[in-house]
CSV table of C-alpha atoms and ligand atoms in Angstrom, one decimal:
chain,number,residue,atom,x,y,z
P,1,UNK,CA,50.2,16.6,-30.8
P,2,UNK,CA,53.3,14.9,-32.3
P,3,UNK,CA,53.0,15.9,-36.5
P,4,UNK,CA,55.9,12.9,-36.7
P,5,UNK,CA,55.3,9.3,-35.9
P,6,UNK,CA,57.9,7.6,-33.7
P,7,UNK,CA,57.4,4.3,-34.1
P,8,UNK,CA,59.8,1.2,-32.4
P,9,UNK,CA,60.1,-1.2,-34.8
P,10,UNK,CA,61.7,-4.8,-34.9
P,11,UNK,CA,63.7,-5.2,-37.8
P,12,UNK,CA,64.8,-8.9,-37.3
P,13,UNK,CA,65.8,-11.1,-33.7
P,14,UNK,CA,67.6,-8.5,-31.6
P,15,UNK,CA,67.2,-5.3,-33.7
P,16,UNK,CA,64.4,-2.6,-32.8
P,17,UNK,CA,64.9,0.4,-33.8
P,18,UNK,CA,63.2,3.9,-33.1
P,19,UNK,CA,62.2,5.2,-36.4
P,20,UNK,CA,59.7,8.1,-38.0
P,21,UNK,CA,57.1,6.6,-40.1
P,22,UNK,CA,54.5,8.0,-41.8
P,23,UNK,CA,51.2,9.1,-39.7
P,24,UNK,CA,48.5,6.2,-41.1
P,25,UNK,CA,44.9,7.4,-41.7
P,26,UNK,CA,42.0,5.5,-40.8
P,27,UNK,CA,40.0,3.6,-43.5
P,28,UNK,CA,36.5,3.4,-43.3
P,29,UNK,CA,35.3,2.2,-39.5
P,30,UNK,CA,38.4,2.7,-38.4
P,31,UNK,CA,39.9,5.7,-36.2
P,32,UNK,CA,43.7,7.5,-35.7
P,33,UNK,CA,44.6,7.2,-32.4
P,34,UNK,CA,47.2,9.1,-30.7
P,35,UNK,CA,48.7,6.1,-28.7
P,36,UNK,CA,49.3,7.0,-24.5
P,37,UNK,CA,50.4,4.1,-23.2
P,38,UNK,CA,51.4,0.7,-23.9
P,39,UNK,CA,52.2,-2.2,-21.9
P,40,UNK,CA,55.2,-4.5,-23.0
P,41,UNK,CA,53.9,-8.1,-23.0
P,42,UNK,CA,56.3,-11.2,-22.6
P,43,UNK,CA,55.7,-12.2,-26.0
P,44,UNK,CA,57.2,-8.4,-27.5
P,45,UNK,CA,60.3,-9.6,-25.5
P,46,UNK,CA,60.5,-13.2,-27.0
P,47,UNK,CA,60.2,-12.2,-30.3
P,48,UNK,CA,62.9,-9.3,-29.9
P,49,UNK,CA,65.1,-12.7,-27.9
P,50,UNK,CA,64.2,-15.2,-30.5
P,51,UNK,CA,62.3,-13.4,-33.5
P,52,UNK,CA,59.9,-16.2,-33.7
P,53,UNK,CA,56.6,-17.4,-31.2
P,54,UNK,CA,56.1,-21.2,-32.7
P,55,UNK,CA,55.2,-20.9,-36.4
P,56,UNK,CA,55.0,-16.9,-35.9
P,57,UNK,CA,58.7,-15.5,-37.9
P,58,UNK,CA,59.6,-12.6,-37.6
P,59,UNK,CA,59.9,-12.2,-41.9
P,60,UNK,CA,59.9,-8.8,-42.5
P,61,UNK,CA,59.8,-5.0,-40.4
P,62,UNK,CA,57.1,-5.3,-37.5
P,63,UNK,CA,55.4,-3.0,-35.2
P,64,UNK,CA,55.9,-3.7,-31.7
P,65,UNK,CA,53.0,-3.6,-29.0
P,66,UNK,CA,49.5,-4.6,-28.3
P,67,UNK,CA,48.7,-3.5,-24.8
P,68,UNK,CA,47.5,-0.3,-25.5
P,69,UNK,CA,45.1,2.6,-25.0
P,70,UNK,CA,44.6,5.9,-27.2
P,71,UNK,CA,43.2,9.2,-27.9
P,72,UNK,CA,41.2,9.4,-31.0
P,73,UNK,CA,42.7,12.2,-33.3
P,74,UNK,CA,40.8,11.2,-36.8
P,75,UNK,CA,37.7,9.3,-37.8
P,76,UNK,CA,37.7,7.5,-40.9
P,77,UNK,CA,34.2,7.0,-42.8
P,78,UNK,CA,30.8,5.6,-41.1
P,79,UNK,CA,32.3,5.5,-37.9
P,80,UNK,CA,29.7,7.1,-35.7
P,81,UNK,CA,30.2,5.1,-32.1
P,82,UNK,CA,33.1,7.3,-31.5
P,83,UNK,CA,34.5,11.2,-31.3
P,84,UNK,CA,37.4,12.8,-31.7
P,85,UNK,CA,39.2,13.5,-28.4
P,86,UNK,CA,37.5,10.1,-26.7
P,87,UNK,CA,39.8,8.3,-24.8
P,88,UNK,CA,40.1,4.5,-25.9
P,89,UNK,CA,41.7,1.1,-24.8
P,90,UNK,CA,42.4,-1.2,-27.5
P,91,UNK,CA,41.4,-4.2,-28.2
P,92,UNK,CA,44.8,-5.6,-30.7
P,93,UNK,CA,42.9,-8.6,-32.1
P,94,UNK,CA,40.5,-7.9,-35.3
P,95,UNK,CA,39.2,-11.2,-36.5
P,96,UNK,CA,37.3,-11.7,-40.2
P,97,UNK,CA,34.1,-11.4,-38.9
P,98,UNK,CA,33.0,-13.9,-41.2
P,99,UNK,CA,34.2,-17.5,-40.9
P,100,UNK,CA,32.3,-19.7,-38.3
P,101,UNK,CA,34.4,-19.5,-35.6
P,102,UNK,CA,33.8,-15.7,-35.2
P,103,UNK,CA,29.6,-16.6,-36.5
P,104,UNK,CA,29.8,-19.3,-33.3
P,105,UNK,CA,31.0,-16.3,-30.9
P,106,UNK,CA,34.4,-17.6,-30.7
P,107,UNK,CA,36.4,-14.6,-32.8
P,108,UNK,CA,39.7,-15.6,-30.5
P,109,UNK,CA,39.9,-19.0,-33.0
P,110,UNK,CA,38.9,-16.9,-36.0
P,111,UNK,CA,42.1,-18.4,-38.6
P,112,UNK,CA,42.3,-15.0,-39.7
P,113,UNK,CA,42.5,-12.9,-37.0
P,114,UNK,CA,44.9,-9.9,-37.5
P,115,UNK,CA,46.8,-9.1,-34.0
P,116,UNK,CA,48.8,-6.7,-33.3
P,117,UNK,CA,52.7,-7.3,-33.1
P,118,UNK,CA,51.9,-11.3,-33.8
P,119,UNK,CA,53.7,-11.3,-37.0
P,120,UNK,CA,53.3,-10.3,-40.0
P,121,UNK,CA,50.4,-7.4,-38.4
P,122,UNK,CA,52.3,-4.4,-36.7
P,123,UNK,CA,51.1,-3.1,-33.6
P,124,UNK,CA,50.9,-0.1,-31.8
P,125,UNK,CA,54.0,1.3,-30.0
P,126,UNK,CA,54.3,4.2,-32.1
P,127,UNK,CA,53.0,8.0,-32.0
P,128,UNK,CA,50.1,7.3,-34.4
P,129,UNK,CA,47.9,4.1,-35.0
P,130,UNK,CA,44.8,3.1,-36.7
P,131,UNK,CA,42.4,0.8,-35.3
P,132,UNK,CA,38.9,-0.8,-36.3
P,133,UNK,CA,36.7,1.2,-34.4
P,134,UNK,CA,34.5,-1.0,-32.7
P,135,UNK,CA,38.0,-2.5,-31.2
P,136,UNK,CA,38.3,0.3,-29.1
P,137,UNK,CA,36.5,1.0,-26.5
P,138,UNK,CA,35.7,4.4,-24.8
P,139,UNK,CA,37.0,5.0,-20.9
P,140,UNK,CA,35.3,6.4,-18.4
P,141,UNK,CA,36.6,9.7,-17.3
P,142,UNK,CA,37.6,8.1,-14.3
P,143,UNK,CA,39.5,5.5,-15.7
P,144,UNK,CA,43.5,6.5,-16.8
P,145,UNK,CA,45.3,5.4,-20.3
P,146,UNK,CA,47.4,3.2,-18.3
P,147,UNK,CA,44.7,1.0,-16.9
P,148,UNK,CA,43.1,1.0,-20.6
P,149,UNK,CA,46.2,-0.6,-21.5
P,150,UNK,CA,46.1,-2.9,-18.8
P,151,UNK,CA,42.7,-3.8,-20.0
P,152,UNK,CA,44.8,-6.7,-22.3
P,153,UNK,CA,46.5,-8.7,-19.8
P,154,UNK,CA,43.3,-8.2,-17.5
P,155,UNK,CA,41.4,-9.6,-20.6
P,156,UNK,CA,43.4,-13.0,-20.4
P,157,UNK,CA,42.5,-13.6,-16.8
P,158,UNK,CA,39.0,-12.5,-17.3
P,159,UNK,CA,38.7,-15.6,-20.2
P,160,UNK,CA,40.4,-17.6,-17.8
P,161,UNK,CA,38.3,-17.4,-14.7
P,162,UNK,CA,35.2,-17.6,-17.9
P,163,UNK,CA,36.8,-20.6,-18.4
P,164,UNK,CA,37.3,-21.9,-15.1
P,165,UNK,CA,33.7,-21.5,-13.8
P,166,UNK,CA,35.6,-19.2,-10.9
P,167,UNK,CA,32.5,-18.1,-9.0
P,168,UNK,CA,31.4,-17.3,-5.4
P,169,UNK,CA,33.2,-19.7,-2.9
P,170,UNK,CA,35.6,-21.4,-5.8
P,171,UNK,CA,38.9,-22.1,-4.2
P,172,UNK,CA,41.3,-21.4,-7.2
P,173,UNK,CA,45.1,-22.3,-7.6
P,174,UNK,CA,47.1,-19.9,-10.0
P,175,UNK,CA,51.0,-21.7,-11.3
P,176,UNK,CA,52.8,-18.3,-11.6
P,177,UNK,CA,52.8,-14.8,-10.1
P,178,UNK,CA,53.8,-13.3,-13.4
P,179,UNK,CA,51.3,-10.6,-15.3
P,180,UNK,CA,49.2,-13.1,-16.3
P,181,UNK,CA,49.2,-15.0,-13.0
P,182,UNK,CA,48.4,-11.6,-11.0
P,183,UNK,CA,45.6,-10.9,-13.6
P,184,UNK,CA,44.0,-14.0,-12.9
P,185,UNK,CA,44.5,-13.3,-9.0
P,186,UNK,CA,42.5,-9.9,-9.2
P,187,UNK,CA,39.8,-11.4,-11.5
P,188,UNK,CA,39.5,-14.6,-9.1
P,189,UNK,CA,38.5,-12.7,-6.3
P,190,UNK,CA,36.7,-10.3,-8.3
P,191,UNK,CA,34.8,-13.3,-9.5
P,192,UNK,CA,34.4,-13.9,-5.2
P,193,UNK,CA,36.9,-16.4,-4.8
P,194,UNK,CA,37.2,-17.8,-1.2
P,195,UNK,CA,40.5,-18.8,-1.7
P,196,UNK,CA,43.2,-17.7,-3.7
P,197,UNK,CA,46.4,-19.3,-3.5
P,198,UNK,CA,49.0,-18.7,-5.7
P,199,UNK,CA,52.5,-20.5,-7.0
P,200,UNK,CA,55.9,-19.2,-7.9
P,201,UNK,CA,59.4,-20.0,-8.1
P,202,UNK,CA,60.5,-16.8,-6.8
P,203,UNK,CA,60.0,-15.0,-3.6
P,204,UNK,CA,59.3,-11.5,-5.1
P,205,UNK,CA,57.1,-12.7,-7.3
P,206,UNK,CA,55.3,-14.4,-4.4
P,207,UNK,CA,55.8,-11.4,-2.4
P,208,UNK,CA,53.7,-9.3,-5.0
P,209,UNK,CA,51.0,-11.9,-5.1
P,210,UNK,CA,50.4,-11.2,-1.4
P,211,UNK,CA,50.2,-7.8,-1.9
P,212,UNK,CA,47.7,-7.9,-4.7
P,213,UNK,CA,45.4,-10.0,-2.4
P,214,UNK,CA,46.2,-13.7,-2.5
P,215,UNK,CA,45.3,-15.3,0.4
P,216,UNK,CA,48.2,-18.0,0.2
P,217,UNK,CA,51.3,-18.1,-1.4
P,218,UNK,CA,53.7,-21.5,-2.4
P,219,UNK,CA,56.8,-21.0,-3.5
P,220,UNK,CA,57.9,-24.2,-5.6
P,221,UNK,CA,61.1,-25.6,-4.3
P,222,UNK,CA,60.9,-29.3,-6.2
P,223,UNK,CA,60.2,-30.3,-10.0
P,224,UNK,CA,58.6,-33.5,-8.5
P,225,UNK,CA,55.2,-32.6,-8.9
P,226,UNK,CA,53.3,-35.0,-6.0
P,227,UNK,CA,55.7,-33.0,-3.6
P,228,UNK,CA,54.5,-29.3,-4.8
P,229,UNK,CA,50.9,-30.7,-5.2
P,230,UNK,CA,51.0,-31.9,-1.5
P,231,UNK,CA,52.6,-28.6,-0.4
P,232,UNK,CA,49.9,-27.2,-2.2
P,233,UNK,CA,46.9,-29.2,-0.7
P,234,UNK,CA,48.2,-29.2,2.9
P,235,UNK,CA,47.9,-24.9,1.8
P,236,UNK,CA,44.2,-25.1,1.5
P,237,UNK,CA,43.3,-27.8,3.5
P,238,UNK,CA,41.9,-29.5,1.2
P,239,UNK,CA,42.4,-29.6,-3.0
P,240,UNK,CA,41.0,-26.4,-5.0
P,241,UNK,CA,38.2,-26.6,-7.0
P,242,UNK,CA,40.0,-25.1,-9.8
P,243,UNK,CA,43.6,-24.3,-11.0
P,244,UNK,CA,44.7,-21.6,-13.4
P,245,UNK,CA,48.2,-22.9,-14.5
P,246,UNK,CA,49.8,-19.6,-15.6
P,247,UNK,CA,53.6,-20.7,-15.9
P,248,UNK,CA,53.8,-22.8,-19.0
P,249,UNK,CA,56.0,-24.8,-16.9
P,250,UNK,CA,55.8,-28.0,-17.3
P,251,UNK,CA,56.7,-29.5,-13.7
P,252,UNK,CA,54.2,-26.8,-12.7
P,253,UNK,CA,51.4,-28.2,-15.4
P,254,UNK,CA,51.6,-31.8,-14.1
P,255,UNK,CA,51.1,-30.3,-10.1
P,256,UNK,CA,48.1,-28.4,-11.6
P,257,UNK,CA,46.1,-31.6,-12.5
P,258,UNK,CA,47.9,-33.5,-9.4
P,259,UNK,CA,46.4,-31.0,-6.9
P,260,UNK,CA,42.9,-30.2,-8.6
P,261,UNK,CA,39.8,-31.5,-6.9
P,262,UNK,CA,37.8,-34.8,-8.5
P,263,UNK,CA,35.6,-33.5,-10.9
P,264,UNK,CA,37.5,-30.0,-11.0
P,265,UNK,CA,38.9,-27.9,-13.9
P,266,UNK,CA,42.5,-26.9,-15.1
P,267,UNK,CA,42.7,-23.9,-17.5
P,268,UNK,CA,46.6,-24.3,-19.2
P,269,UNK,CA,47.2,-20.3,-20.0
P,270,UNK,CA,51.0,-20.4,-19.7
P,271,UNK,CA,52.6,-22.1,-23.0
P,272,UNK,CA,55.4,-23.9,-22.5
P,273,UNK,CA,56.6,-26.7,-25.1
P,274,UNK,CA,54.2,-27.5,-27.4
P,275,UNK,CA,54.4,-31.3,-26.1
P,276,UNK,CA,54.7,-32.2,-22.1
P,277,UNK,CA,54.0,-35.3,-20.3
P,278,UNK,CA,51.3,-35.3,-18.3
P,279,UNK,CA,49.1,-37.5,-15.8
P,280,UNK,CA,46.7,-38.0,-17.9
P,281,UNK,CA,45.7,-40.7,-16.5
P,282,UNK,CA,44.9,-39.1,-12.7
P,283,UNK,CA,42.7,-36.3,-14.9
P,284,UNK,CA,41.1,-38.9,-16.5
P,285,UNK,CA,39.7,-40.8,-13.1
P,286,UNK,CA,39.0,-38.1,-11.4
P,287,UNK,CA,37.0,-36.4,-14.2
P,288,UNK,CA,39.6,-33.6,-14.1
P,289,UNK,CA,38.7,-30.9,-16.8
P,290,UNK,CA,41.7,-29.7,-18.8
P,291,UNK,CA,40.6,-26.7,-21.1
P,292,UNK,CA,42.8,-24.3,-22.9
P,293,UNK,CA,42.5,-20.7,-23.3
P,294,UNK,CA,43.7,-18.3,-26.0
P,295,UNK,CA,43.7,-14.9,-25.2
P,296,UNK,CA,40.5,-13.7,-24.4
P,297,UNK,CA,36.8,-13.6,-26.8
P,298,UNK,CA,34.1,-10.2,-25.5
P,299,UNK,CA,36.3,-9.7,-22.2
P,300,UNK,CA,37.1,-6.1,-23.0
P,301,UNK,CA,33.7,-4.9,-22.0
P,302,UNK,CA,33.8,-7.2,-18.6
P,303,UNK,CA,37.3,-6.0,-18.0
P,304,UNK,CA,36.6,-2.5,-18.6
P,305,UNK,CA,34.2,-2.7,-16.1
P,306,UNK,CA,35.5,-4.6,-13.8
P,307,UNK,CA,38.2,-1.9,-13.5
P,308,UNK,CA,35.7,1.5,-13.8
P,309,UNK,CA,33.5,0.0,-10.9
P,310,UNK,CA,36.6,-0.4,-8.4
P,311,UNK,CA,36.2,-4.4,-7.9
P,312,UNK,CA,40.0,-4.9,-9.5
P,313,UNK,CA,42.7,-2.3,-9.3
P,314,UNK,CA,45.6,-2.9,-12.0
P,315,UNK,CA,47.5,-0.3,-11.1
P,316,UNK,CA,50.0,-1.7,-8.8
P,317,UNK,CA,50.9,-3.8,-11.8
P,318,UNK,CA,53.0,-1.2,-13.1
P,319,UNK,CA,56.2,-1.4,-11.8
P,320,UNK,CA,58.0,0.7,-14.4
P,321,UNK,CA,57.3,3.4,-17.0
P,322,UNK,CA,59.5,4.9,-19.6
P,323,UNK,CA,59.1,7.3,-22.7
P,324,UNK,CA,58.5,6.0,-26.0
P,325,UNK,CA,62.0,7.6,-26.4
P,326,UNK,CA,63.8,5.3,-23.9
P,327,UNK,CA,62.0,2.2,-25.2
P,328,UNK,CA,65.3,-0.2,-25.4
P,329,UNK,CA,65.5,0.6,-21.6
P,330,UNK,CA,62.1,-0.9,-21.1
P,331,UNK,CA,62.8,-4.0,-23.1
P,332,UNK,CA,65.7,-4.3,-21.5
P,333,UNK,CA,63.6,-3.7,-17.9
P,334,UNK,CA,61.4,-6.1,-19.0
P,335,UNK,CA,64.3,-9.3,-20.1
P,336,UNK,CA,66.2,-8.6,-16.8
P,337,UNK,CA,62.2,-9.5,-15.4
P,338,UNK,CA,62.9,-6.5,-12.7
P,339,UNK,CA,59.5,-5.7,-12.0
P,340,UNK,CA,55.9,-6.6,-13.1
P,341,UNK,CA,54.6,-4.6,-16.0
P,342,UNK,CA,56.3,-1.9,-17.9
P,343,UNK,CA,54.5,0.8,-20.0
P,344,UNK,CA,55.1,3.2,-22.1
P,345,UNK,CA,54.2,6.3,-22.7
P,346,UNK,CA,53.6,7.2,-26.4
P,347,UNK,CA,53.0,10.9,-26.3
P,348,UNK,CA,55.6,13.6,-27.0
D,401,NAD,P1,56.2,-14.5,-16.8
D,401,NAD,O1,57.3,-15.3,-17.4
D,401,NAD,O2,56.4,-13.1,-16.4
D,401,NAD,O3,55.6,-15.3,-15.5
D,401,NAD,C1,55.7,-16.7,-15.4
D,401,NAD,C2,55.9,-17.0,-13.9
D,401,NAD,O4,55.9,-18.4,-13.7
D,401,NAD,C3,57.3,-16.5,-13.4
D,401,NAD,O5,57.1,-15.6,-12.3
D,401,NAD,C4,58.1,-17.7,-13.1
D,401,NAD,O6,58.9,-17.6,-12.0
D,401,NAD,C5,56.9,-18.7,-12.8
D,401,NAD,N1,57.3,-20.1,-12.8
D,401,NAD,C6,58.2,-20.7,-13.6
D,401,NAD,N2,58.3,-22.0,-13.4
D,401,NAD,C7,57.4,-22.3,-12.4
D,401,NAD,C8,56.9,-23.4,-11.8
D,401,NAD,N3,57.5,-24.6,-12.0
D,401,NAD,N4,55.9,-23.3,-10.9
D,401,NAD,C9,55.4,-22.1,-10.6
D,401,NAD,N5,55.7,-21.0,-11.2
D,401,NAD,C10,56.7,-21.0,-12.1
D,401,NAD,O7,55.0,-14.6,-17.9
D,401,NAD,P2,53.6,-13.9,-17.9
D,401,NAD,O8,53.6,-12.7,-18.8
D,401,NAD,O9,53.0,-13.8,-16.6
D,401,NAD,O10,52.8,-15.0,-18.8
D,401,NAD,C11,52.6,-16.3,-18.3
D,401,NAD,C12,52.4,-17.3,-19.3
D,401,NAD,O11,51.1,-17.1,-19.9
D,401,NAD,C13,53.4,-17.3,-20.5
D,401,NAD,O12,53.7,-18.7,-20.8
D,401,NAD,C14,52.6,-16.7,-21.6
D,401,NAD,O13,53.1,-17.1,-22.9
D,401,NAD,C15,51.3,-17.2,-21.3
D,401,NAD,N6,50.2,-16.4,-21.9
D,401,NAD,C16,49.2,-17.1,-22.5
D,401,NAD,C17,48.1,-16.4,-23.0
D,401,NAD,C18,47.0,-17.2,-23.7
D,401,NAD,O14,46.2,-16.7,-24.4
D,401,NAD,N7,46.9,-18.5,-23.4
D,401,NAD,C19,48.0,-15.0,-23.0
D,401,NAD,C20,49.0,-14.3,-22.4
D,401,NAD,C21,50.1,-15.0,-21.9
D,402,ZN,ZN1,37.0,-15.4,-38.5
């Protein structure tokens, strides 16, 4: 193992930089891990572009990363559910544990919560990281680094679908054949979806949809949203029961509650601007649900399984890997939106 700590770094908007940094040692409950692979996420480009997410500034030095699995290489004090040498995937969210919103179940909304790479916490692209130990969670030996890293995205659609009520026979819409919209395609059917059909701008996206099981593709040719929801209705035959809207789009937001079923259910994941017109009034009438999602609340354990018992397979998600060395060309992979997910391997 490494006995230096690579670490990529974003110093301000437009400036990582590979750096040595010194190896961190777990506290007590946490572990060391010796980071395998992590996934670059959308929002590790955007603050790289723009070195802000909303209110989140880039102020000072952060770590990039938060899709990521490890090997445990040091224990810290009272940690007893794990060994050195397990292989973990990380959960990058540790919330206070203590206000109400983690005491009603709902850690995700905890005010507090410390996330990796969300500014001003670091996160994980490095050689070594420590972690709260009962945020990782031991894989199967069956079950790779890469798809423990994969475990984040998977998370998001896993909270989605939650949120949806995706269950046997749901006919789902997903906005988007990004990550997150492919997520939510391999959790919908998981979830035994009927119907999957699935929305993008661009063919290859669509392309990739289809080959990762959606039973319908649309590709959106109009901003007017009646148009696309028509298209999309005329699709199934009828309107879905339930639409993931996994753009942030906002064209694509007002066809989400345009094609929905009466008495259905939108789930907004994509975030767009932080205001958008909407037909509020249609969702009202027709007792369309609009619920929000962010990230994901006890979806690890779910996705973990999910992907150990074979009912989703994330791995033709990856579409690119690259050494931790080389990790400007994978941001730069990753802006030019070549493929689907890009990971990188952390390991010397
Ligand atoms: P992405 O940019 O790779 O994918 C978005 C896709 O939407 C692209 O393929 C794009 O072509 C497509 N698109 C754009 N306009 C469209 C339209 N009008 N109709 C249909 N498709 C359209 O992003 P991603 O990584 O897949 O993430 C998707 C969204 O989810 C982002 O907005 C991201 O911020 C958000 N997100 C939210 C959460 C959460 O907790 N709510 C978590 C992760 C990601
Ligand atoms: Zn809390």
């Amino acid at each position: 193992m490494a006995d230096t700590n690579l670490t990529a770094i974003l110093y301000a908007k437009g400036d990582i930089r590979l750096e040595d940094t010194s190896i961190p040692e777990p506290g007590p409950g946490q572990v060391q891990l010796c980071m395998q692979h992590v996934g670059i996420c959308g929002s590790d480009v955007h603050y790289w572009q723009h070195g802000n997410i909303g209110d989140f500034v880039v102020k000072a030095p952060m770590i990039l990363g938060h899709e990521a699995a490890g090997i445990v290489s040091k224990i810290g004090d009272g940690v007893t559910s794990l060994k050195i040498g397990d292989r973990v995937a990380i959960e990058p969210g540790v919330p206070c544990r203590r206000c109400m919103d983690c005491k009603r179940g709902r850690y995700n909304l905890c005010p507090d919560m410390a996330f990796c790479a969300t500014p001003p916490i670091h996160g994980n692209l490095a050689r070594y990281y420590v972690h709260d130990a009962d945020f990782c969670y031991k894989l199967p030996d069956h079950v790779s680094t890469e798809e423990g890293a994969l475990l984040e995205p998977l998370s998001v659609g896993v909270h989605a679908c939650k949120r949806a009520g995706v269950t046997l026979g749901t006919k789902v819409l997903i906005c988007g054949a990004g990550p997150i919209g492919l997520v939510n395609l391999l959790t919908a059917k998981a979830c035994g979806a009927s119907v999957v059909c699935v929305t993008d701008l661009d063919e290859k996206r669509l392309a990739m949809a289809k080959e990762m099981g959606a039973d319908h593709v649309v590709k959106i040719t109009s901003k007017d949203p009646k148009e696309m929801a028509d298209k999309i209705v005329e699709t199934f035959g009828e309107r879905p029961d339930v639409t993931i809207e996994c753009s942030g789009a906002p064209p694509s937001t007002r066809t989400a509650i345009l094609s929905t079923r009466s008495g259905g259910c939108v789930v907004l994941v994509g975030m767009g601007p932080s205001s958008v017109e909407l037909p509020v009034m249609d969702a009202a009438v027709r007792e369309v649900d609009i619920r929000g999602i962010f990230r994901y609340v006890n979806c690890y354990p779910t996705a973990l399984n999910m992907v150990a018992s074979g009912s989703v397979n994330v791995k033709p998600l990856i579409t690119h890997r690259f050494k931790l060395e080389q990790t400007m060309d994978a941001f730069e992979t990753t802006l030019r939106g070549d493929g689907i997910k890009v990971m990188i391997e952390c390991k010397k």
